[in-house]
mmCIF file of C-alpha atoms in Angstrom:
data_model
loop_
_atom_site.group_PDB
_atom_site.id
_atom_site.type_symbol
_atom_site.label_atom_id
_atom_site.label_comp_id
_atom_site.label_asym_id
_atom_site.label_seq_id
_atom_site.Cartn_x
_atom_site.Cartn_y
_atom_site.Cartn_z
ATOM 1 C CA UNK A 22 -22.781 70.130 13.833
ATOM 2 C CA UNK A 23 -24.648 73.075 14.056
ATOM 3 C CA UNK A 24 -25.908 73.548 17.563
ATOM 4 C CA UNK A 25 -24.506 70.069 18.815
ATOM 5 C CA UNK A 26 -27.792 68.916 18.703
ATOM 6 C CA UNK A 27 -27.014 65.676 18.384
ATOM 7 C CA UNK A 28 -25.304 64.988 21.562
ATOM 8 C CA UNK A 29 -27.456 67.568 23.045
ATOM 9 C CA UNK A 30 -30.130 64.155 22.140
ATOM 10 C CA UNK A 31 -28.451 61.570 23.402
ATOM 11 C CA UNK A 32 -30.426 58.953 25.618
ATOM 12 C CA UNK A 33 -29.009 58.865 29.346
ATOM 13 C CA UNK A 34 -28.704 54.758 27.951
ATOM 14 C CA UNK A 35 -26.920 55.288 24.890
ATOM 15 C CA UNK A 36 -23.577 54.720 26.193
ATOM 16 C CA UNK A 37 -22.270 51.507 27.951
ATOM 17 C CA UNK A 38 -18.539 51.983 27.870
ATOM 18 C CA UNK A 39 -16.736 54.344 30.201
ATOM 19 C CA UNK A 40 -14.507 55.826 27.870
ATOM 20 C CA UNK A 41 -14.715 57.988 24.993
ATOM 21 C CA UNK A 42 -12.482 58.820 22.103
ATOM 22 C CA UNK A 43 -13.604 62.520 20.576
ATOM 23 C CA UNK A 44 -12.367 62.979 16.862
ATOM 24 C CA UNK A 45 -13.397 66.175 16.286
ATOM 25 C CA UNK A 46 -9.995 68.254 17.094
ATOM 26 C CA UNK A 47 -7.742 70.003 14.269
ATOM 27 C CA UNK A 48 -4.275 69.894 15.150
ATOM 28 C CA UNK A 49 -2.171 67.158 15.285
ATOM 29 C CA UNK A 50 0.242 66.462 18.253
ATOM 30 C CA UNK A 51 -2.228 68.177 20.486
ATOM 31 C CA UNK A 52 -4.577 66.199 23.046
ATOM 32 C CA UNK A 53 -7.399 68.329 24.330
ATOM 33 C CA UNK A 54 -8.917 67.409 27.721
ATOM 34 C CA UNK A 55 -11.672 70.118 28.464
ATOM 35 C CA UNK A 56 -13.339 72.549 26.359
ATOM 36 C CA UNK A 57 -14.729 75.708 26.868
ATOM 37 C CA UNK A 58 -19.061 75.922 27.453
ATOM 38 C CA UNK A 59 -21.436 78.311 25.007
ATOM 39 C CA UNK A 60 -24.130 79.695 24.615
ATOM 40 C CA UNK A 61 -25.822 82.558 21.713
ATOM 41 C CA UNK A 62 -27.537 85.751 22.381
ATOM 42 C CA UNK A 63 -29.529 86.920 19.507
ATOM 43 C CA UNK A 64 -31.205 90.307 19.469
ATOM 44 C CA UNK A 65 -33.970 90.812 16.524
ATOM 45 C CA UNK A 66 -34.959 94.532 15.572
ATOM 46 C CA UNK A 67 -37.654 95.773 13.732
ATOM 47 C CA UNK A 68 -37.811 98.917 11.266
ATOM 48 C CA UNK A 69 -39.856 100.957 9.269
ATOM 49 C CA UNK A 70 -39.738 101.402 5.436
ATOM 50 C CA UNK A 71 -39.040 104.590 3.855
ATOM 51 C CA UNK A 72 -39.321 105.414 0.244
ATOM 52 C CA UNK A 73 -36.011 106.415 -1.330
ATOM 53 C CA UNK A 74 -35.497 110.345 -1.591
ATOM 54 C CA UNK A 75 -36.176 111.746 -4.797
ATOM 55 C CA UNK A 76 -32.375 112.176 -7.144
ATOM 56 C CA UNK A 77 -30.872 110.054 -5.044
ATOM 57 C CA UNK A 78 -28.492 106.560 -6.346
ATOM 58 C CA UNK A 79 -28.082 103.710 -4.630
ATOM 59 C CA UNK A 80 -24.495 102.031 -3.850
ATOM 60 C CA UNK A 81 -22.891 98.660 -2.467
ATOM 61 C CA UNK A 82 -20.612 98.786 -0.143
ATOM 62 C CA UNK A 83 -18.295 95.635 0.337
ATOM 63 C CA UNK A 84 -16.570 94.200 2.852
ATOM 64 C CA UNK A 85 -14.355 91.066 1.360
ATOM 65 C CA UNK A 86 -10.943 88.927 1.810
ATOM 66 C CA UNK A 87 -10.757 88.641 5.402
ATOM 67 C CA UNK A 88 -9.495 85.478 7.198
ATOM 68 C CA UNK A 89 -12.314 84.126 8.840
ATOM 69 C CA UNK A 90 -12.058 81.505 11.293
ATOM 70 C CA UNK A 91 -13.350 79.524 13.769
ATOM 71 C CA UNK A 92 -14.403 81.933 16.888
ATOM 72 C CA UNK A 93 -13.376 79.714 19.546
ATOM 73 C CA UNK A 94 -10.078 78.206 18.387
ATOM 74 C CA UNK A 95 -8.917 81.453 16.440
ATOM 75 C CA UNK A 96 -10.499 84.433 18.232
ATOM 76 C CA UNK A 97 -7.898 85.226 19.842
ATOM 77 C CA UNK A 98 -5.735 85.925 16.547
ATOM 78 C CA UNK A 99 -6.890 89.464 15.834
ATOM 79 C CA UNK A 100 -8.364 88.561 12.514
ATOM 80 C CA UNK A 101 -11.121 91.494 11.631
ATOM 81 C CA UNK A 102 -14.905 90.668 12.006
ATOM 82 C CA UNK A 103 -16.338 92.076 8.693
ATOM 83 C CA UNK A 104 -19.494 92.937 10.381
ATOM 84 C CA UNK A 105 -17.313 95.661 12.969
ATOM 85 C CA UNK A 106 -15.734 97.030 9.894
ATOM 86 C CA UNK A 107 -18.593 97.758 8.008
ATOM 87 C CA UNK A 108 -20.455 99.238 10.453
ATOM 88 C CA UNK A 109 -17.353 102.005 11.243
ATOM 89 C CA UNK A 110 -17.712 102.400 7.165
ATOM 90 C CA UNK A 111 -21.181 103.323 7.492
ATOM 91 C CA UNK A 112 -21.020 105.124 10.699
ATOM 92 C CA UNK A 113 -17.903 107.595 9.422
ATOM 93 C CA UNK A 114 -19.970 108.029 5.589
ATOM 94 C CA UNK A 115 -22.653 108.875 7.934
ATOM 95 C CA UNK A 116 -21.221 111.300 9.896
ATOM 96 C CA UNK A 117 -19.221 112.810 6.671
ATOM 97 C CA UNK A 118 -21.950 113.270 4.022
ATOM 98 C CA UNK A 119 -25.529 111.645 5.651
ATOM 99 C CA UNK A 120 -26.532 108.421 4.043
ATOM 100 C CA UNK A 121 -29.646 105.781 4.435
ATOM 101 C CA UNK A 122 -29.333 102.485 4.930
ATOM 102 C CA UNK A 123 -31.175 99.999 3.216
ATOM 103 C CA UNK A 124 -29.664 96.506 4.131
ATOM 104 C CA UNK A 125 -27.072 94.492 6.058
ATOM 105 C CA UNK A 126 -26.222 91.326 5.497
ATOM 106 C CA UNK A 127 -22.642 89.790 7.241
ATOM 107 C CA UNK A 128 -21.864 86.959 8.067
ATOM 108 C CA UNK A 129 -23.274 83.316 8.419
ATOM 109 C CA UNK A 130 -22.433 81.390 10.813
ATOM 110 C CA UNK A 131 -22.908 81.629 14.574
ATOM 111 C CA UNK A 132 -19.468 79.620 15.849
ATOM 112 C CA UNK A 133 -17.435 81.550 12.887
ATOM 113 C CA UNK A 134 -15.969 85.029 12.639
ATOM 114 C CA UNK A 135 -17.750 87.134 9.741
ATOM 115 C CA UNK A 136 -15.629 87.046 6.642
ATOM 116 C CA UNK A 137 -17.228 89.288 4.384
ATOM 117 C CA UNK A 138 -20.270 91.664 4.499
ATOM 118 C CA UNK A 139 -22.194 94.161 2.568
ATOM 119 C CA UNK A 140 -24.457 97.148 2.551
ATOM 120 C CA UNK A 141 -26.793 99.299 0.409
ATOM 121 C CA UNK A 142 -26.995 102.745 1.476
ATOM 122 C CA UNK A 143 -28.307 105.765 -0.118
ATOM 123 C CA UNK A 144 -27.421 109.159 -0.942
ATOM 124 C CA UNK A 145 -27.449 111.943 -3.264
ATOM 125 C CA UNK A 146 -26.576 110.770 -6.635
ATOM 126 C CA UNK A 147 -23.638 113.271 -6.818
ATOM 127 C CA UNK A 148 -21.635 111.484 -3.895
ATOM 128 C CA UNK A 149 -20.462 109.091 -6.547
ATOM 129 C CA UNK A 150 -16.993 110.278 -6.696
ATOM 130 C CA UNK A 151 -16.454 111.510 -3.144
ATOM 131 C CA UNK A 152 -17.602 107.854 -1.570
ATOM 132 C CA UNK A 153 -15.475 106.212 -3.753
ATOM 133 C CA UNK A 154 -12.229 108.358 -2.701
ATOM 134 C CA UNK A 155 -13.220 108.730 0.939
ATOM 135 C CA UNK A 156 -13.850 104.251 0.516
ATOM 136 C CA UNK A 157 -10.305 104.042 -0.871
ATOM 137 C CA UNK A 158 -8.766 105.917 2.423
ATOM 138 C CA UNK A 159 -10.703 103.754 4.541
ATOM 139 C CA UNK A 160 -9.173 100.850 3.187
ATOM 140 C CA UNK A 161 -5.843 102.064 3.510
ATOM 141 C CA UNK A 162 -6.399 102.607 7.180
ATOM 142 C CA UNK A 163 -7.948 99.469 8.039
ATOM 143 C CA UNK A 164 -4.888 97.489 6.084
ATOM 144 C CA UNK A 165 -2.665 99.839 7.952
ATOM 145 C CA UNK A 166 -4.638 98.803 11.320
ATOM 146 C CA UNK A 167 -4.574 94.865 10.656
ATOM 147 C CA UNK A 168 -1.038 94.631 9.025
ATOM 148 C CA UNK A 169 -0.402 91.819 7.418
ATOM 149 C CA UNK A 170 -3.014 90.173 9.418
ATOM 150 C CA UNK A 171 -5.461 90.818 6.907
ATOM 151 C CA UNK A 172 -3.670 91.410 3.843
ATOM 152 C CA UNK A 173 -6.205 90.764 1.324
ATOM 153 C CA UNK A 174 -8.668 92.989 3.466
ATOM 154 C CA UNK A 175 -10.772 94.442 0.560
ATOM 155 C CA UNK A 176 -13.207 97.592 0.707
ATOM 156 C CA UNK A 177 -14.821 98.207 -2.407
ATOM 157 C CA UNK A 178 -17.956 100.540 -3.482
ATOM 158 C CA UNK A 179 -20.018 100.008 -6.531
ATOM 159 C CA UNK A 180 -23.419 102.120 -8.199
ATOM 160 C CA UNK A 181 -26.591 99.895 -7.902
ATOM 161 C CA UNK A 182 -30.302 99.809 -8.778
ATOM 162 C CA UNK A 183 -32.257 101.515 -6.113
ATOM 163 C CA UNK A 184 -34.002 99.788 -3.590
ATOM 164 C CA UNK A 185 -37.426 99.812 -2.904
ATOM 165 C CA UNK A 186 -37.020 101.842 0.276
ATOM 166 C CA UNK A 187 -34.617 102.967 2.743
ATOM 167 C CA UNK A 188 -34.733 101.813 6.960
ATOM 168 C CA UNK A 189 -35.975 105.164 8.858
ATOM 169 C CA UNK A 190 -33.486 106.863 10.771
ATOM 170 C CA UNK A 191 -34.487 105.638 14.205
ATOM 171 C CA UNK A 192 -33.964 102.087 13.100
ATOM 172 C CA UNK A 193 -30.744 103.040 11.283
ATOM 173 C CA UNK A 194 -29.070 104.787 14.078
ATOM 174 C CA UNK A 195 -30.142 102.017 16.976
ATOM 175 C CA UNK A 196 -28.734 99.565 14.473
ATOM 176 C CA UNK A 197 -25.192 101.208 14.387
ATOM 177 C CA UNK A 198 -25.019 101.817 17.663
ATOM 178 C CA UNK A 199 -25.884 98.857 18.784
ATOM 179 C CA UNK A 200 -22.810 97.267 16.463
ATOM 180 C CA UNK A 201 -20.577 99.419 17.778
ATOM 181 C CA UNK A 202 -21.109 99.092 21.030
ATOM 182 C CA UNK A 203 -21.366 94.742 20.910
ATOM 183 C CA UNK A 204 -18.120 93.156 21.965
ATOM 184 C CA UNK A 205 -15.917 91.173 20.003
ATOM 185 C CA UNK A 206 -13.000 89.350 20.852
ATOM 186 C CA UNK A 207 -11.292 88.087 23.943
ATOM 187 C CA UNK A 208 -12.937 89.508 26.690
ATOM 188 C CA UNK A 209 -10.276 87.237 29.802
ATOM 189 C CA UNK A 210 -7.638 84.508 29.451
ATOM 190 C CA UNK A 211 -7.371 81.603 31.625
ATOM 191 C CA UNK A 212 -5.466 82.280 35.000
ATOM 192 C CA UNK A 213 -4.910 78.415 35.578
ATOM 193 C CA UNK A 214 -3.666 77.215 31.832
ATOM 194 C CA UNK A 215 -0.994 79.542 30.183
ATOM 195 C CA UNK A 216 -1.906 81.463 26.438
ATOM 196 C CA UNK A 217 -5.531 80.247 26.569
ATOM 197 C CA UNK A 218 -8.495 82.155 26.052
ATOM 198 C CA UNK A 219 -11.030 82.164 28.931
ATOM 199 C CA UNK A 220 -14.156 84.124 27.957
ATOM 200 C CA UNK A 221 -14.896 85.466 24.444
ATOM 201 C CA UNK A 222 -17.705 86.732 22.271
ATOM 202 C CA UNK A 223 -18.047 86.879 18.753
ATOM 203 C CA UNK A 224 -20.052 89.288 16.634
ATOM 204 C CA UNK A 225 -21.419 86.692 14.105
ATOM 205 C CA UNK A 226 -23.751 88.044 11.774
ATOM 206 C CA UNK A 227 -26.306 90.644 10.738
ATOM 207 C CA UNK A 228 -29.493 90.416 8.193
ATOM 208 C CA UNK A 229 -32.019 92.250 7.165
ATOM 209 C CA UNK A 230 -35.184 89.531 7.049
ATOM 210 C CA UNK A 231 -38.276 89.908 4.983
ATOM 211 C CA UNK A 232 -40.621 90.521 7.420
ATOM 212 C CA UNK A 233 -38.940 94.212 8.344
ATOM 213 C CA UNK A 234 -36.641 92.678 10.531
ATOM 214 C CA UNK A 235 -32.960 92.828 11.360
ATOM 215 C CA UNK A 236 -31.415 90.157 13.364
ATOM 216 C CA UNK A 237 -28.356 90.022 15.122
ATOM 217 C CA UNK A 238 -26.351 86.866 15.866
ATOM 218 C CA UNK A 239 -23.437 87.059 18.901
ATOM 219 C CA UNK A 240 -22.218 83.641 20.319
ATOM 220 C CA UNK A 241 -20.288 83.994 23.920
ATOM 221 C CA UNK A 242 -17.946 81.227 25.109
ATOM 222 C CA UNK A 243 -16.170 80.762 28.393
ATOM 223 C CA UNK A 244 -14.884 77.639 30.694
ATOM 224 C CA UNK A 245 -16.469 79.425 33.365
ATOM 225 C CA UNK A 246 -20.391 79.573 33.485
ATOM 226 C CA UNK A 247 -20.606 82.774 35.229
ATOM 227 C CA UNK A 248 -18.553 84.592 33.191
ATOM 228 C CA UNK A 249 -19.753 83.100 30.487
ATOM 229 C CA UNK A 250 -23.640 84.494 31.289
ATOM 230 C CA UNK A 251 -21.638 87.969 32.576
ATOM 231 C CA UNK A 252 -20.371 87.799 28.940
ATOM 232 C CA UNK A 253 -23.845 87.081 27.658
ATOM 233 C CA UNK A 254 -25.004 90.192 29.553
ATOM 234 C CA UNK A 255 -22.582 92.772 28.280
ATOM 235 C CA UNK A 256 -24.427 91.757 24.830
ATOM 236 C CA UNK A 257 -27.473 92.566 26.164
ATOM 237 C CA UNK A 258 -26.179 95.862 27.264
ATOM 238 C CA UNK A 259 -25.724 96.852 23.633
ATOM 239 C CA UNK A 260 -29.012 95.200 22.549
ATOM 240 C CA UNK A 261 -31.850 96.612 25.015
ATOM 241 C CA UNK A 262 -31.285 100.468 24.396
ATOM 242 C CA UNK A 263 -32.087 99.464 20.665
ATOM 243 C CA UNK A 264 -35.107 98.219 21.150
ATOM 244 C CA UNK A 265 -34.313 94.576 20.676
ATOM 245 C CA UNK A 266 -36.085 91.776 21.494
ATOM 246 C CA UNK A 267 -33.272 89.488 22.827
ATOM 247 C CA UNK A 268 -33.316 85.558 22.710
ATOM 248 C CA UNK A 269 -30.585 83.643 25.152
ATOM 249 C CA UNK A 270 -29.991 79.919 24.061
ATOM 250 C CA UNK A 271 -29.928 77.216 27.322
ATOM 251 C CA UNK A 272 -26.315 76.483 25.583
ATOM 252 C CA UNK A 273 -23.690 74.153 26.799
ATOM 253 C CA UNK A 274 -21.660 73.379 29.195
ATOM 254 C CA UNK A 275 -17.926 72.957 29.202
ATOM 255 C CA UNK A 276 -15.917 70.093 30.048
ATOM 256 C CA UNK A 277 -13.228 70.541 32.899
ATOM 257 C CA UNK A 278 -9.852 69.229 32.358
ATOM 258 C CA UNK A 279 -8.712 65.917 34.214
ATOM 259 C CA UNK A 280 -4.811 65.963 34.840
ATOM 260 C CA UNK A 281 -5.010 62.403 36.231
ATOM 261 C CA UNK A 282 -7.352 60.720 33.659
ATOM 262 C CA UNK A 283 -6.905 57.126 32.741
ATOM 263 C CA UNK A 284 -8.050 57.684 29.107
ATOM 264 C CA UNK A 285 -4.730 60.718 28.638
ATOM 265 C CA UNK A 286 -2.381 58.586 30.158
ATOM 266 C CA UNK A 287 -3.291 55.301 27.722
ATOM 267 C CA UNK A 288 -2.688 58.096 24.680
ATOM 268 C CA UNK A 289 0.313 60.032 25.948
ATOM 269 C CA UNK A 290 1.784 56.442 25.918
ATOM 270 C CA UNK A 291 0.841 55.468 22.623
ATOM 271 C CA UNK A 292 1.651 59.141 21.293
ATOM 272 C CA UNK A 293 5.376 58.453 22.976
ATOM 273 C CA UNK A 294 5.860 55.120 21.670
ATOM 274 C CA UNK A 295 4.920 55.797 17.960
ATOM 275 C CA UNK A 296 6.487 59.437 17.020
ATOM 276 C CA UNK A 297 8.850 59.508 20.265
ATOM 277 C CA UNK A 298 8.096 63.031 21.649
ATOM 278 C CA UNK A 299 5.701 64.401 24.273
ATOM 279 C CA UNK A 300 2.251 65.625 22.994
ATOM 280 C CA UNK A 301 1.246 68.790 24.083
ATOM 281 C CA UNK A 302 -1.757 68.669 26.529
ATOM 282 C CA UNK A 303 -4.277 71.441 26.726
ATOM 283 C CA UNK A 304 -7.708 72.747 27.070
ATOM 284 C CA UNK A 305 -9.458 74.524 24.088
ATOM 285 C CA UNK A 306 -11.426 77.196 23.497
ATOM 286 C CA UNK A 307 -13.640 76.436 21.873
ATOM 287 C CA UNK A 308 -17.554 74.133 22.085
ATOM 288 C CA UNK A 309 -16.814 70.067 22.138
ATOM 289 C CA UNK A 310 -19.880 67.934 22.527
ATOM 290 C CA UNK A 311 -17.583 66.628 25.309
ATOM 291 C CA UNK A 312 -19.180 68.691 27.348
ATOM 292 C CA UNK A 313 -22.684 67.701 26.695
ATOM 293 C CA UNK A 314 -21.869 64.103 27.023
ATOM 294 C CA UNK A 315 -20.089 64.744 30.239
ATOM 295 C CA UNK A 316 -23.109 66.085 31.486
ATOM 296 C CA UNK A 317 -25.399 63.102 31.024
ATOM 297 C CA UNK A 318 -22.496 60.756 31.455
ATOM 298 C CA UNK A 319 -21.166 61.763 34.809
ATOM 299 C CA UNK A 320 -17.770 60.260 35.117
ATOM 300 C CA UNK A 321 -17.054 59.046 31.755
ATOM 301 C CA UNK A 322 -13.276 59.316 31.135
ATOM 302 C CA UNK A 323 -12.937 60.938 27.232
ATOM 303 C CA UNK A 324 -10.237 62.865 25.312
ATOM 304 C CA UNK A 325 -10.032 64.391 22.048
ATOM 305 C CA UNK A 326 -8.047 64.428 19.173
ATOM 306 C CA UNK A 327 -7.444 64.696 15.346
ATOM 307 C CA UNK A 328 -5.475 65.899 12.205
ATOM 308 C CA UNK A 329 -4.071 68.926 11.360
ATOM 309 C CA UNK A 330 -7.388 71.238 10.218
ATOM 310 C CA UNK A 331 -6.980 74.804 9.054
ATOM 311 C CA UNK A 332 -9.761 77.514 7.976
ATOM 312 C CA UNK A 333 -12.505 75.078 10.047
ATOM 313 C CA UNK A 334 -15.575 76.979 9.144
ATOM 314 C CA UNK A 335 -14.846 78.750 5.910
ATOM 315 C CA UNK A 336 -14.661 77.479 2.323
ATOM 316 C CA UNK A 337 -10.851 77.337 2.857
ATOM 317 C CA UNK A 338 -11.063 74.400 5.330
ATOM 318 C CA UNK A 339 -8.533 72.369 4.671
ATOM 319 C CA UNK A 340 -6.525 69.197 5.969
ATOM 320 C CA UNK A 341 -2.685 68.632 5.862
ATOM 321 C CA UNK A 342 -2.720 65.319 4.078
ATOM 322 C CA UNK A 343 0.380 63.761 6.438
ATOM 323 C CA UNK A 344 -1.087 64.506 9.908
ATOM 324 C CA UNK A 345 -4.231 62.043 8.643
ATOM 325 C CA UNK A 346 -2.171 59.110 8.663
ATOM 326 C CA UNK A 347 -0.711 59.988 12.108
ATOM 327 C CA UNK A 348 -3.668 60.429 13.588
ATOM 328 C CA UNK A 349 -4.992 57.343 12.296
ATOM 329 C CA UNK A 350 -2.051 55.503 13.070
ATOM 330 C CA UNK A 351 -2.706 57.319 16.859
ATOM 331 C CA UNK A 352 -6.084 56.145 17.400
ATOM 332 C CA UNK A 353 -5.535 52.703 16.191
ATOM 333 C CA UNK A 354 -2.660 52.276 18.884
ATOM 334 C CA UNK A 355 -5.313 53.644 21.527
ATOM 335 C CA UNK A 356 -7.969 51.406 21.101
ATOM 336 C CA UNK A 357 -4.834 48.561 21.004
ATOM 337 C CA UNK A 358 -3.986 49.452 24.511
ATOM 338 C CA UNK A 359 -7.572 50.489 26.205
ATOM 339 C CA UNK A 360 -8.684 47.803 28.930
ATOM 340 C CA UNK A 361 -11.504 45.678 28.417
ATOM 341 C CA UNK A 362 -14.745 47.564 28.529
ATOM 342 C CA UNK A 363 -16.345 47.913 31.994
ATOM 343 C CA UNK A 364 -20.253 47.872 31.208
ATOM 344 C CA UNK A 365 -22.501 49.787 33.432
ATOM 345 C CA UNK A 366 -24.575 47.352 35.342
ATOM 346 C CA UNK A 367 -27.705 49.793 35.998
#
């Protein structure tokens, strides 16, 4: 999954049909006929080490109980991006009292929105009680910003051991700019297909590496290619000032929706005839390997569906048990009623 590399491999032989059944949607009663392309931009900093001011303590900061999600198919719900919330943390105890930072570390994975991050930072021992007060009103305004969006938001601060050093100040204050400044979120919505996203980037994780390196993971989609390279480039906006070497994947492209396609019409038929109501057709936001196989396939007629799938991407994915046998029931009545194969004669 990661990367689509498989279809990314495919040989140009490896399909002899014309037609192509995609399984890899999550919600039932919806057929998806074009997908949005992707690509990542990845900026990697380096730092200096520090050693840790004498009489000072150590504390975690934590970031914890946000939604999550898929950033294609759910970026445009407003959920919080832990990563953007922890950096205003550290940027207002910054400004407030003067801290060092020691590590970041939020999020995982490049095509989800970051859950749940945390931070060491530094400061004078004494800060103890005033952190954890000033934490406490923090979290009260950033539940009071997401509503009930992000109810079990969670900010909590805790004493540690010390670290063995502290990021010098240079580092630390290109880092937090740099996260302040990165989009995330929608960025334009479609002007052709109502309430879908068009462009989007997604802020997907930060680490501090071994090697005195912090790298910093943003993924951009769009089903337009410029916009989604323009997207790509406001990224790099944020990254270059901070001195960070910046990586752009080749990506992939997206697949453009066919009104008129023999392949929908076969399953709007079959999606009539067994639950006797119109499915809803659309485009999604959100990396198929349609696209790739579209690519190398030019002309191959494909659609995609599936069951119901929530929390794709987090360890609350889950399935709703009914929609499993409907889409099973679905595909079996597609394959029923496609034509006889047409093999490619080249």
């Amino acid at each position: 999954e990661s990367g689509m590399t498989g279809a990314k491999d495919l040989s140009e032989d490896f399909f002899k049909g014309r037609m192509l059944l995609n399984l890899d949607s999550e919600d039932e009663g919806i057929l998806f006929i074009g997908c949005a392309g992707g690509m990542d931009t990845i900026g990697t900093m380096t730092f200096l080490r520090e050693p840790v001011p004498s009489g000072y303590g150590a504390f975690l900061l934590s970031v914890t109980g946000l939604r999550g999600g898929h950033s294609g198919d759910e970026i445009h719900k407003g959920f919080g991006n832990s990563v953007k919330i922890m950096t205003r943390i550290i940027s207002e105890l910054d400004r407030e009292f003067g801290i060092s930072l020691s590590n970041f570390d939020g999020g995982n994975l490049r095509n989800a929105i970051p859950r749940e991050a945390f931070a060491t930072i530094v400061a004078g021992k004494s800060m103890a009680d005033t952190f954890s007060e000033h934490v406490k009103d923090l979290q009260s305004m950033f539940r009071k910003e997401y509503g009930d969006i992000e109810k079990d938001l969670k900010i909590s601060l805790a004493v540690t051991g010390l670290p063995p050093y502290v990021t010098d100040r240079t580092s630390q204050d290109n880092l937090i700019n740099l996260l302040e400044c990165c989009p995330h979120g929608v960025i334009a919505w479609s002007k052709e297909m109502k309430d879908l996203v068009e462009t989007s980037t997604n802020l997907a994780s930060v680490k501090f590496t071994g090697d005195d390196k912090i790298t910093i993971v943003t993924t951009q989609r769009s089903s337009s290619e410029s916009s989604k390279r323009d997207a790509s480039a406001m990224v790099v906006s944020c990254m270059k000032p901070a001195g960070a070497t910046i990586t752009q994947s080749q990506g992939y492209p997206g697949w453009t929706p066919d009104l008129n396609s023999g392949i929908l019409n076969i399953t709007r038929n079959a999606y009539r005839k067994l639950f006797g109501k119109e499915p809803d057709i659309r485009s999604i936001h959100a990396g198929l390997e349609c696209g790739l196989i579209y690519e190398k396939f030019k002309g191959i007629d494909m659609i995609s569906f599936g069951p119901t799938i929530r929390g794709a991407h987090t360890p609350e994915e889950k399935i709703e048990i009914r929609t499993a046998k409907m889409f099973w029931d679905l595909l079996i009545e597609v394959i029923n009623n496609i034509p006889p194969i047409t093999l490619n004669n080249n």
